[in-house]
PDB file of C-alpha atoms in Angstrom:
ATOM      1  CA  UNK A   1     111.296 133.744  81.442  1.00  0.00           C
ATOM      2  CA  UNK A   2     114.995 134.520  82.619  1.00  0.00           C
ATOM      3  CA  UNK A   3     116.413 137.301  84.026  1.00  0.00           C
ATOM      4  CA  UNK A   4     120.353 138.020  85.080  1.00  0.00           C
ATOM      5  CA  UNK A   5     122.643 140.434  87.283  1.00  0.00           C
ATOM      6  CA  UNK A   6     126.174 141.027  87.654  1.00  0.00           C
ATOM      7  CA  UNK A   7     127.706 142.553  90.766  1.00  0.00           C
ATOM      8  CA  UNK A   8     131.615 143.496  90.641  1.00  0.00           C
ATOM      9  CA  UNK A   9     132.884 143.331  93.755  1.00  0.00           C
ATOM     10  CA  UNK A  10     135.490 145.927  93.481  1.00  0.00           C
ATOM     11  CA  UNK A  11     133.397 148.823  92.809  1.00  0.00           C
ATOM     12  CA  UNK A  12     130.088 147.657  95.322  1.00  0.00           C
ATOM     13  CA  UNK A  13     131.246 148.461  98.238  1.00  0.00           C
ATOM     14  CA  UNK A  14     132.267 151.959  97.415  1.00  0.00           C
ATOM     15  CA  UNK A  15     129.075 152.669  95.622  1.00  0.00           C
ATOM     16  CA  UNK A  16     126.837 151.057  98.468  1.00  0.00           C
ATOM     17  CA  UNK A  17     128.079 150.888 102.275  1.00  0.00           C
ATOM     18  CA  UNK A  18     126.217 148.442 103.342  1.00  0.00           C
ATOM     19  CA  UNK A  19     127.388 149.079 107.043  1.00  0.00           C
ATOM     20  CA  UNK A  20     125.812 152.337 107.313  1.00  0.00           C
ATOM     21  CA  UNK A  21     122.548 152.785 109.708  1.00  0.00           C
ATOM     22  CA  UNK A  22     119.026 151.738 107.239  1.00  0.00           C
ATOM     23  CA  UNK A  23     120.703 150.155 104.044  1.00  0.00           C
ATOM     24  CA  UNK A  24     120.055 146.385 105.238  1.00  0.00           C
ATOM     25  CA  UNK A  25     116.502 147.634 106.506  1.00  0.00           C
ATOM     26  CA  UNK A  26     115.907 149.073 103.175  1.00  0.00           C
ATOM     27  CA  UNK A  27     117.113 146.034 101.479  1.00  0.00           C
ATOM     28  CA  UNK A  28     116.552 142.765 103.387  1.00  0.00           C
ATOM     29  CA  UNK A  29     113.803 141.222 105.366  1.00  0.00           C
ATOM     30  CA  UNK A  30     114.824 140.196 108.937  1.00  0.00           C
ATOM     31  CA  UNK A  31     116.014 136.196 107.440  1.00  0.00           C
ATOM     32  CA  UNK A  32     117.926 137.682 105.047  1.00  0.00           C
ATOM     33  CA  UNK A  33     119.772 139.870 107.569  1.00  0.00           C
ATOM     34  CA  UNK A  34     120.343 137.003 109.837  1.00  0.00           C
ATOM     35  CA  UNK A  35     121.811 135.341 106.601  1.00  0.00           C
ATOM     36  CA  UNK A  36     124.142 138.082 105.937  1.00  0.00           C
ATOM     37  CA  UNK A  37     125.051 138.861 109.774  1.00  0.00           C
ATOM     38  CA  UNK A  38     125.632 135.024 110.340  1.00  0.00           C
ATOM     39  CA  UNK A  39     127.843 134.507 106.968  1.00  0.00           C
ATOM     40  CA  UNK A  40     131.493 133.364 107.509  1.00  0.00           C
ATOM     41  CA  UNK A  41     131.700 136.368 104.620  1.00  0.00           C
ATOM     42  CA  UNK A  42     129.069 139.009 105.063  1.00  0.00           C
ATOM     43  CA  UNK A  43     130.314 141.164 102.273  1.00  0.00           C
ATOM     44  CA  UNK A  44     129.532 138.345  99.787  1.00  0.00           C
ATOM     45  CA  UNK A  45     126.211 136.899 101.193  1.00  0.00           C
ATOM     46  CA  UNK A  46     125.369 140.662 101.124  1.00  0.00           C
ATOM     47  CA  UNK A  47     125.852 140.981  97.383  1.00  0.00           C
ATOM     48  CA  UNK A  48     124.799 137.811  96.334  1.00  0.00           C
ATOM     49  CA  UNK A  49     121.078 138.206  98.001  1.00  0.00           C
ATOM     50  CA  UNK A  50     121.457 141.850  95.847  1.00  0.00           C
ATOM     51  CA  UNK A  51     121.976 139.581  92.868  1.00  0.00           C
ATOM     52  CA  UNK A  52     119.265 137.467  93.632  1.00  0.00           C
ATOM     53  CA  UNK A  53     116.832 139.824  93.586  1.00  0.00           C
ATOM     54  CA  UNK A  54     117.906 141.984  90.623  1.00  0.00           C
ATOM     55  CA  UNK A  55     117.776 138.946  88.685  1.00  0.00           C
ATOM     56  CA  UNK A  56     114.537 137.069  89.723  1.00  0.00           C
ATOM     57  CA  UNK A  57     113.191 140.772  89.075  1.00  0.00           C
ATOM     58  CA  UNK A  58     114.499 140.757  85.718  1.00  0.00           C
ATOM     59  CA  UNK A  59     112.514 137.743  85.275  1.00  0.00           C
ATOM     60  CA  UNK A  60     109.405 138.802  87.120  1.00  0.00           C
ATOM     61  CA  UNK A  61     109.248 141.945  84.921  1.00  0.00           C
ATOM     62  CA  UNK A  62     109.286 140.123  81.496  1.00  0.00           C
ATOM     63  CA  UNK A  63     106.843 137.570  82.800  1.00  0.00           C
ATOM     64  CA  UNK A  64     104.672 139.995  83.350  1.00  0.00           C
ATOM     65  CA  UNK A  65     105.253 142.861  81.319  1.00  0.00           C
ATOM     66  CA  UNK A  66     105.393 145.660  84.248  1.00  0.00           C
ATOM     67  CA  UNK A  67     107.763 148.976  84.081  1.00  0.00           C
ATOM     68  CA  UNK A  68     110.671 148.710  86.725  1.00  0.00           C
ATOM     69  CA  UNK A  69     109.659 149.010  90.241  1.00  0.00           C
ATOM     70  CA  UNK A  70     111.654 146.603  92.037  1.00  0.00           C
ATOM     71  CA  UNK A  71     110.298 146.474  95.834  1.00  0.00           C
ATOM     72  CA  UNK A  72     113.132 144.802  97.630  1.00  0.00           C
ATOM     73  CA  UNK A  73     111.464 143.845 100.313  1.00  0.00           C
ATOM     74  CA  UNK A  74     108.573 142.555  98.580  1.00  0.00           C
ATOM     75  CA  UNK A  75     111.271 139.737  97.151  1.00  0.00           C
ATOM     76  CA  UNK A  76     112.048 136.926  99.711  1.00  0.00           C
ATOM     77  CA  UNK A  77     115.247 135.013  98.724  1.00  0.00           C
ATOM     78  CA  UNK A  78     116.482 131.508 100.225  1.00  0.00           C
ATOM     79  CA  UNK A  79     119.603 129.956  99.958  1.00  0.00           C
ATOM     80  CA  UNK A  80     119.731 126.703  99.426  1.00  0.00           C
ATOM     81  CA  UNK A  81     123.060 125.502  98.233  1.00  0.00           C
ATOM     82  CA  UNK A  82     126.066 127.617  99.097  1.00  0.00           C
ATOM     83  CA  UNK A  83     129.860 127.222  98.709  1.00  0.00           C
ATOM     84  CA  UNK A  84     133.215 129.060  97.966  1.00  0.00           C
ATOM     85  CA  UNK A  85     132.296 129.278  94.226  1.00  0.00           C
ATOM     86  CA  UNK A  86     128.610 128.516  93.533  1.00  0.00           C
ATOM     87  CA  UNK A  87     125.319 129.105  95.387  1.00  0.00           C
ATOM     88  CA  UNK A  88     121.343 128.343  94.447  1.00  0.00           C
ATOM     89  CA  UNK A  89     118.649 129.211  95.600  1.00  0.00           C
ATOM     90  CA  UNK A  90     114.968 130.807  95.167  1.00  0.00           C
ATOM     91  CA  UNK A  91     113.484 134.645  95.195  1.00  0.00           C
ATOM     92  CA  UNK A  92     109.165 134.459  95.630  1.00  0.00           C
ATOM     93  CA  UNK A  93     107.675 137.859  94.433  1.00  0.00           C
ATOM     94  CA  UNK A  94     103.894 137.944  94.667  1.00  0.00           C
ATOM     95  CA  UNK A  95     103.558 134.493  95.079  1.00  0.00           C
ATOM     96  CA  UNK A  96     105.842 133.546  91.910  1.00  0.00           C
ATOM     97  CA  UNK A  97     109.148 131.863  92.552  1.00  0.00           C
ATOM     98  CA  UNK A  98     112.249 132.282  90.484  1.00  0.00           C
ATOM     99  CA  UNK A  99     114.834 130.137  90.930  1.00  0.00           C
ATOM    100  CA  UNK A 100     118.306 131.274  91.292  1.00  0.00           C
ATOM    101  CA  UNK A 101     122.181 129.816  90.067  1.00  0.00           C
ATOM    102  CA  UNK A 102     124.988 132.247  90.845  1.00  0.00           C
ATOM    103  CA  UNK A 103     128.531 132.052  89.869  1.00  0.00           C
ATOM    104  CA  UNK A 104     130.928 133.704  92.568  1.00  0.00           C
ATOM    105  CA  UNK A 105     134.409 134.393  92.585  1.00  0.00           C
ATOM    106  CA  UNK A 106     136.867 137.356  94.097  1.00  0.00           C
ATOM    107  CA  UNK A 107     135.666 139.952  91.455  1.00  0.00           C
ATOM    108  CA  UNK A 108     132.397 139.222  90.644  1.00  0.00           C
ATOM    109  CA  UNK A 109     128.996 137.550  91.651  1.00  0.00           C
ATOM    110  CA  UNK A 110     126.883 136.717  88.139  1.00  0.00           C
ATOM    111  CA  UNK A 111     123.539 135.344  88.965  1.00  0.00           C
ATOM    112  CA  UNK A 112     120.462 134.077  86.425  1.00  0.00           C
ATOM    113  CA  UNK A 113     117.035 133.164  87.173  1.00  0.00           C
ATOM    114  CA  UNK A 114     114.375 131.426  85.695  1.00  0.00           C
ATOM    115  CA  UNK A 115     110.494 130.769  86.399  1.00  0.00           C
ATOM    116  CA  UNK A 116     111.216 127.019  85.563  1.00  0.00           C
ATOM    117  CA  UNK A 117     114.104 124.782  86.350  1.00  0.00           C
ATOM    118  CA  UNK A 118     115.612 122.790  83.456  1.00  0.00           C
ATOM    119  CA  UNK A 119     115.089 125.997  81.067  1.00  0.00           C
ATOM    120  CA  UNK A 120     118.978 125.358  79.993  1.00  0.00           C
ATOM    121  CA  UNK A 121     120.209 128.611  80.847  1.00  0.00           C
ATOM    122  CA  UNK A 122     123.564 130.034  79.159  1.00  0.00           C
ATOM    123  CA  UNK A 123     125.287 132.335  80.717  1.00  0.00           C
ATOM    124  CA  UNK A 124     128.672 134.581  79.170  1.00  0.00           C
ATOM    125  CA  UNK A 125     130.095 137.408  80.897  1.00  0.00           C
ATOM    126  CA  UNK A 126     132.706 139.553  79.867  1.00  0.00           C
ATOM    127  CA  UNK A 127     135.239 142.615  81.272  1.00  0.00           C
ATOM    128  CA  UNK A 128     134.594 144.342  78.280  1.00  0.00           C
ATOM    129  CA  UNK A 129     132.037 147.282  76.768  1.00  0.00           C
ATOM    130  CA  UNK A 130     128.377 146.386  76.749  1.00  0.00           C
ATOM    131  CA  UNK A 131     128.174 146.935  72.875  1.00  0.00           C
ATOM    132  CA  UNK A 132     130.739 143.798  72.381  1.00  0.00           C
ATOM    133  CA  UNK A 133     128.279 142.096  74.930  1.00  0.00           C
ATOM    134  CA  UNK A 134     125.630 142.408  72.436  1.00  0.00           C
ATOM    135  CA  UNK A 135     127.997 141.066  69.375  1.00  0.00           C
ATOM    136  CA  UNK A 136     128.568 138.227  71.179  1.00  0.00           C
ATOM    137  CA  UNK A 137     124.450 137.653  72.358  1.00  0.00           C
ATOM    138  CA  UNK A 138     123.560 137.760  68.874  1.00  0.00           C
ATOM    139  CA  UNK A 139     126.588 135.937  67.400  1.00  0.00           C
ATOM    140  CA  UNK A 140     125.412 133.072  69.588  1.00  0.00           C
ATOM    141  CA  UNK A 141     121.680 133.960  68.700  1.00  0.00           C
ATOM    142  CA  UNK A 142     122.708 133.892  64.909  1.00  0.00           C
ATOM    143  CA  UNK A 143     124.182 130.656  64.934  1.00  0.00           C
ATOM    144  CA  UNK A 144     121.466 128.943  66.718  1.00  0.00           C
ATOM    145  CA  UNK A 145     118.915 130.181  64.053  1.00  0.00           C
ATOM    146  CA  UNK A 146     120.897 129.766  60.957  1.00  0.00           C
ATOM    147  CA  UNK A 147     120.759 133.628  60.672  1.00  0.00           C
ATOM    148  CA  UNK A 148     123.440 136.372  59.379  1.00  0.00           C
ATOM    149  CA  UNK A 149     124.393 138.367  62.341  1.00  0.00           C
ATOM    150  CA  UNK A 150     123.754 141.295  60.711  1.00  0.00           C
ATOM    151  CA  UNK A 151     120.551 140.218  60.133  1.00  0.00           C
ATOM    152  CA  UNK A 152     120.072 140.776  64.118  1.00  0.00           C
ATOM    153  CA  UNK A 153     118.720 144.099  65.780  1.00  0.00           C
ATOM    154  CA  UNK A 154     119.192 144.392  69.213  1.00  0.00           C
ATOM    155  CA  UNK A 155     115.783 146.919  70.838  1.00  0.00           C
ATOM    156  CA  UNK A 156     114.159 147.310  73.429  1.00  0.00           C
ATOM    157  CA  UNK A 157     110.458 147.585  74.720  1.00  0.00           C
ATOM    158  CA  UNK A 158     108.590 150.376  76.551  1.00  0.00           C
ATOM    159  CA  UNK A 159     109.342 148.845  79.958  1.00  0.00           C
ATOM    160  CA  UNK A 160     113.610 149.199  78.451  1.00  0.00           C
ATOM    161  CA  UNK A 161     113.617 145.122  77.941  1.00  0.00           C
ATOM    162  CA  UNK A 162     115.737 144.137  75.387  1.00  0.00           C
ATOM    163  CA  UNK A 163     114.492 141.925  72.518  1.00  0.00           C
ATOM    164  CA  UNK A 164     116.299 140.674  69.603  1.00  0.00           C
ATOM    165  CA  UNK A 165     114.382 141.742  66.044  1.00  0.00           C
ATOM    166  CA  UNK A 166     115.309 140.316  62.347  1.00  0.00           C
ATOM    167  CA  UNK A 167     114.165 139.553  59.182  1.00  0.00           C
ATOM    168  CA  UNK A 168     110.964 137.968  58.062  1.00  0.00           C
ATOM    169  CA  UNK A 169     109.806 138.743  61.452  1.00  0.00           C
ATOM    170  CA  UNK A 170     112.077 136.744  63.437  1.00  0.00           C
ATOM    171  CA  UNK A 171     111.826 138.025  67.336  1.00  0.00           C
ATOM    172  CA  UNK A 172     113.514 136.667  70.843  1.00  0.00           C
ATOM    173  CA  UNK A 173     113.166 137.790  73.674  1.00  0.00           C
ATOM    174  CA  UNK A 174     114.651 134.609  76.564  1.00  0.00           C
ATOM    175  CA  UNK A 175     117.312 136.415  77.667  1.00  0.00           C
ATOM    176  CA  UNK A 176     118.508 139.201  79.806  1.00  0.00           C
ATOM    177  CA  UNK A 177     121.612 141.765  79.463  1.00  0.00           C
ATOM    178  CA  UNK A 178     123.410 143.288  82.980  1.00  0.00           C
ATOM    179  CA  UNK A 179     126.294 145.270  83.550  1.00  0.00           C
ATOM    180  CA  UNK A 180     128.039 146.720  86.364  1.00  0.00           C
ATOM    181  CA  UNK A 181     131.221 148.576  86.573  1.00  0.00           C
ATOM    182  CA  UNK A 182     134.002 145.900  84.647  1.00  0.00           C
ATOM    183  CA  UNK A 183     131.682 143.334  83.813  1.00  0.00           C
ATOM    184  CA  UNK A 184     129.013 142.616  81.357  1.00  0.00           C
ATOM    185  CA  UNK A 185     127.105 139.251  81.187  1.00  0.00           C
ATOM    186  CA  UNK A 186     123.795 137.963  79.056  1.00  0.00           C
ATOM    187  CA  UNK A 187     121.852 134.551  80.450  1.00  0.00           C
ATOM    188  CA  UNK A 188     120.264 133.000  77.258  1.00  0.00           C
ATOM    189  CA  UNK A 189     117.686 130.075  76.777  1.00  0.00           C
ATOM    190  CA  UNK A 190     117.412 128.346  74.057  1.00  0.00           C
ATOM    191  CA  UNK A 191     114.949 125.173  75.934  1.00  0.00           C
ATOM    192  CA  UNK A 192     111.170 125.326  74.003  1.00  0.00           C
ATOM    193  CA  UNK A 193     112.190 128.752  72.419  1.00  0.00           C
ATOM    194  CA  UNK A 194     109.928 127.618  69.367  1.00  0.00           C
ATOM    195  CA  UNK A 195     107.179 129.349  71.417  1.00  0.00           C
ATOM    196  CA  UNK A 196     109.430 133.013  71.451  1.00  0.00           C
ATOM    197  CA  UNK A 197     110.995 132.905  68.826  1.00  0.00           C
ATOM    198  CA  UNK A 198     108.456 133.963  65.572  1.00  0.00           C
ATOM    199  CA  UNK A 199     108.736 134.010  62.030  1.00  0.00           C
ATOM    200  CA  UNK A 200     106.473 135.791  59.744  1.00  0.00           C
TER     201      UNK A 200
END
């Protein structure tokens, strides 16, 4: 399973100080902090462990089918690749370990993650509303399937995961919708997805 977050940078930090006394307590475990507090840019390395573990949550929740309650301290990330643009990495929850790609740039930090490398994750994010987000997700999902887009439902289980729904019981669910302030983004697998994707 995948999961995905978005972070613009512009409207973060004026949302969430992450200066003030508790938040990084709250937040991040002690290596994480030391991350963040040793970073030649704290601001990002702040964000991007934020991304992290939205997005390895994301995961976590579909893998398992639980209702949102992300414990941010229960979610241990590591960096393992980091430069101006990209970073990678992992997030363990529970003894499960999602690993992380992030795309980073001056006004945004998109991140996916996936239970198992090589899973040929898409990602597409867009400044725009989150109802073209979800033309373009099932555009793309329409194509690969040889079906009409407006064939293409877009719901959502009782936990609020989306899942794409169509005729003669067609029914996706590897991939994950985020938005946050100017951006939407979807991540999207399409590896093995003969064992989601069901006909009737």
């Amino acid at each position: 399973m995948i999961g995905n977050d978005v972070v613009d940078l512009e409207l973060a930090p004026r949302q969430s100080n992450w200066r003030r006394k508790g938040f990084l307590n709250k937040a991040f475990s002690a290596a994480e902090q030391e991350l963040i507090h040793t970073s030649v840019n704290p601001d990002t390395m702040v964000w991007l462990l934020w991304s992290m573990k939205e997005a390895a949550y994301k995961a976590h929740q579909r893998e398992h089918d639980l209702p949102r309650r992300l414990n941010w301290l229960a979610q241990k990330c590591k960096v393992s690749v980091l430069t101006l643009e990209t970073a990678s990495g992992e997030v363990e929850i529970e003894n499960h370990t999602y690993h992380t790609t992030s795309e980073i740039t001056s006004d945004y930090i998109l991140t996916s993650a996936e239970k198992n490398r090589g899973s040929g994750v898409k990602d597409g994010i867009f400044e725009a509303s989150s109802s073209e987000v979800k033309e373009q997700l099932k555009k793309r999902i329409s194509e690969e399937f040889a079906l009409q887009n407006w064939e293409i439902q877009l719901e959502k289980d009782r936990f609020g995961m989306p899942f794409l729904t169509g005729n003669d019981g067609f029914f996706f669910n590897r991939f994950s919708l985020s938005g946050h302030g100017r951006f939407y983004a979807y991540s999207l697998s399409l590896i093995n997805c003969e064992t989601t994707v069901k006909h009737s």
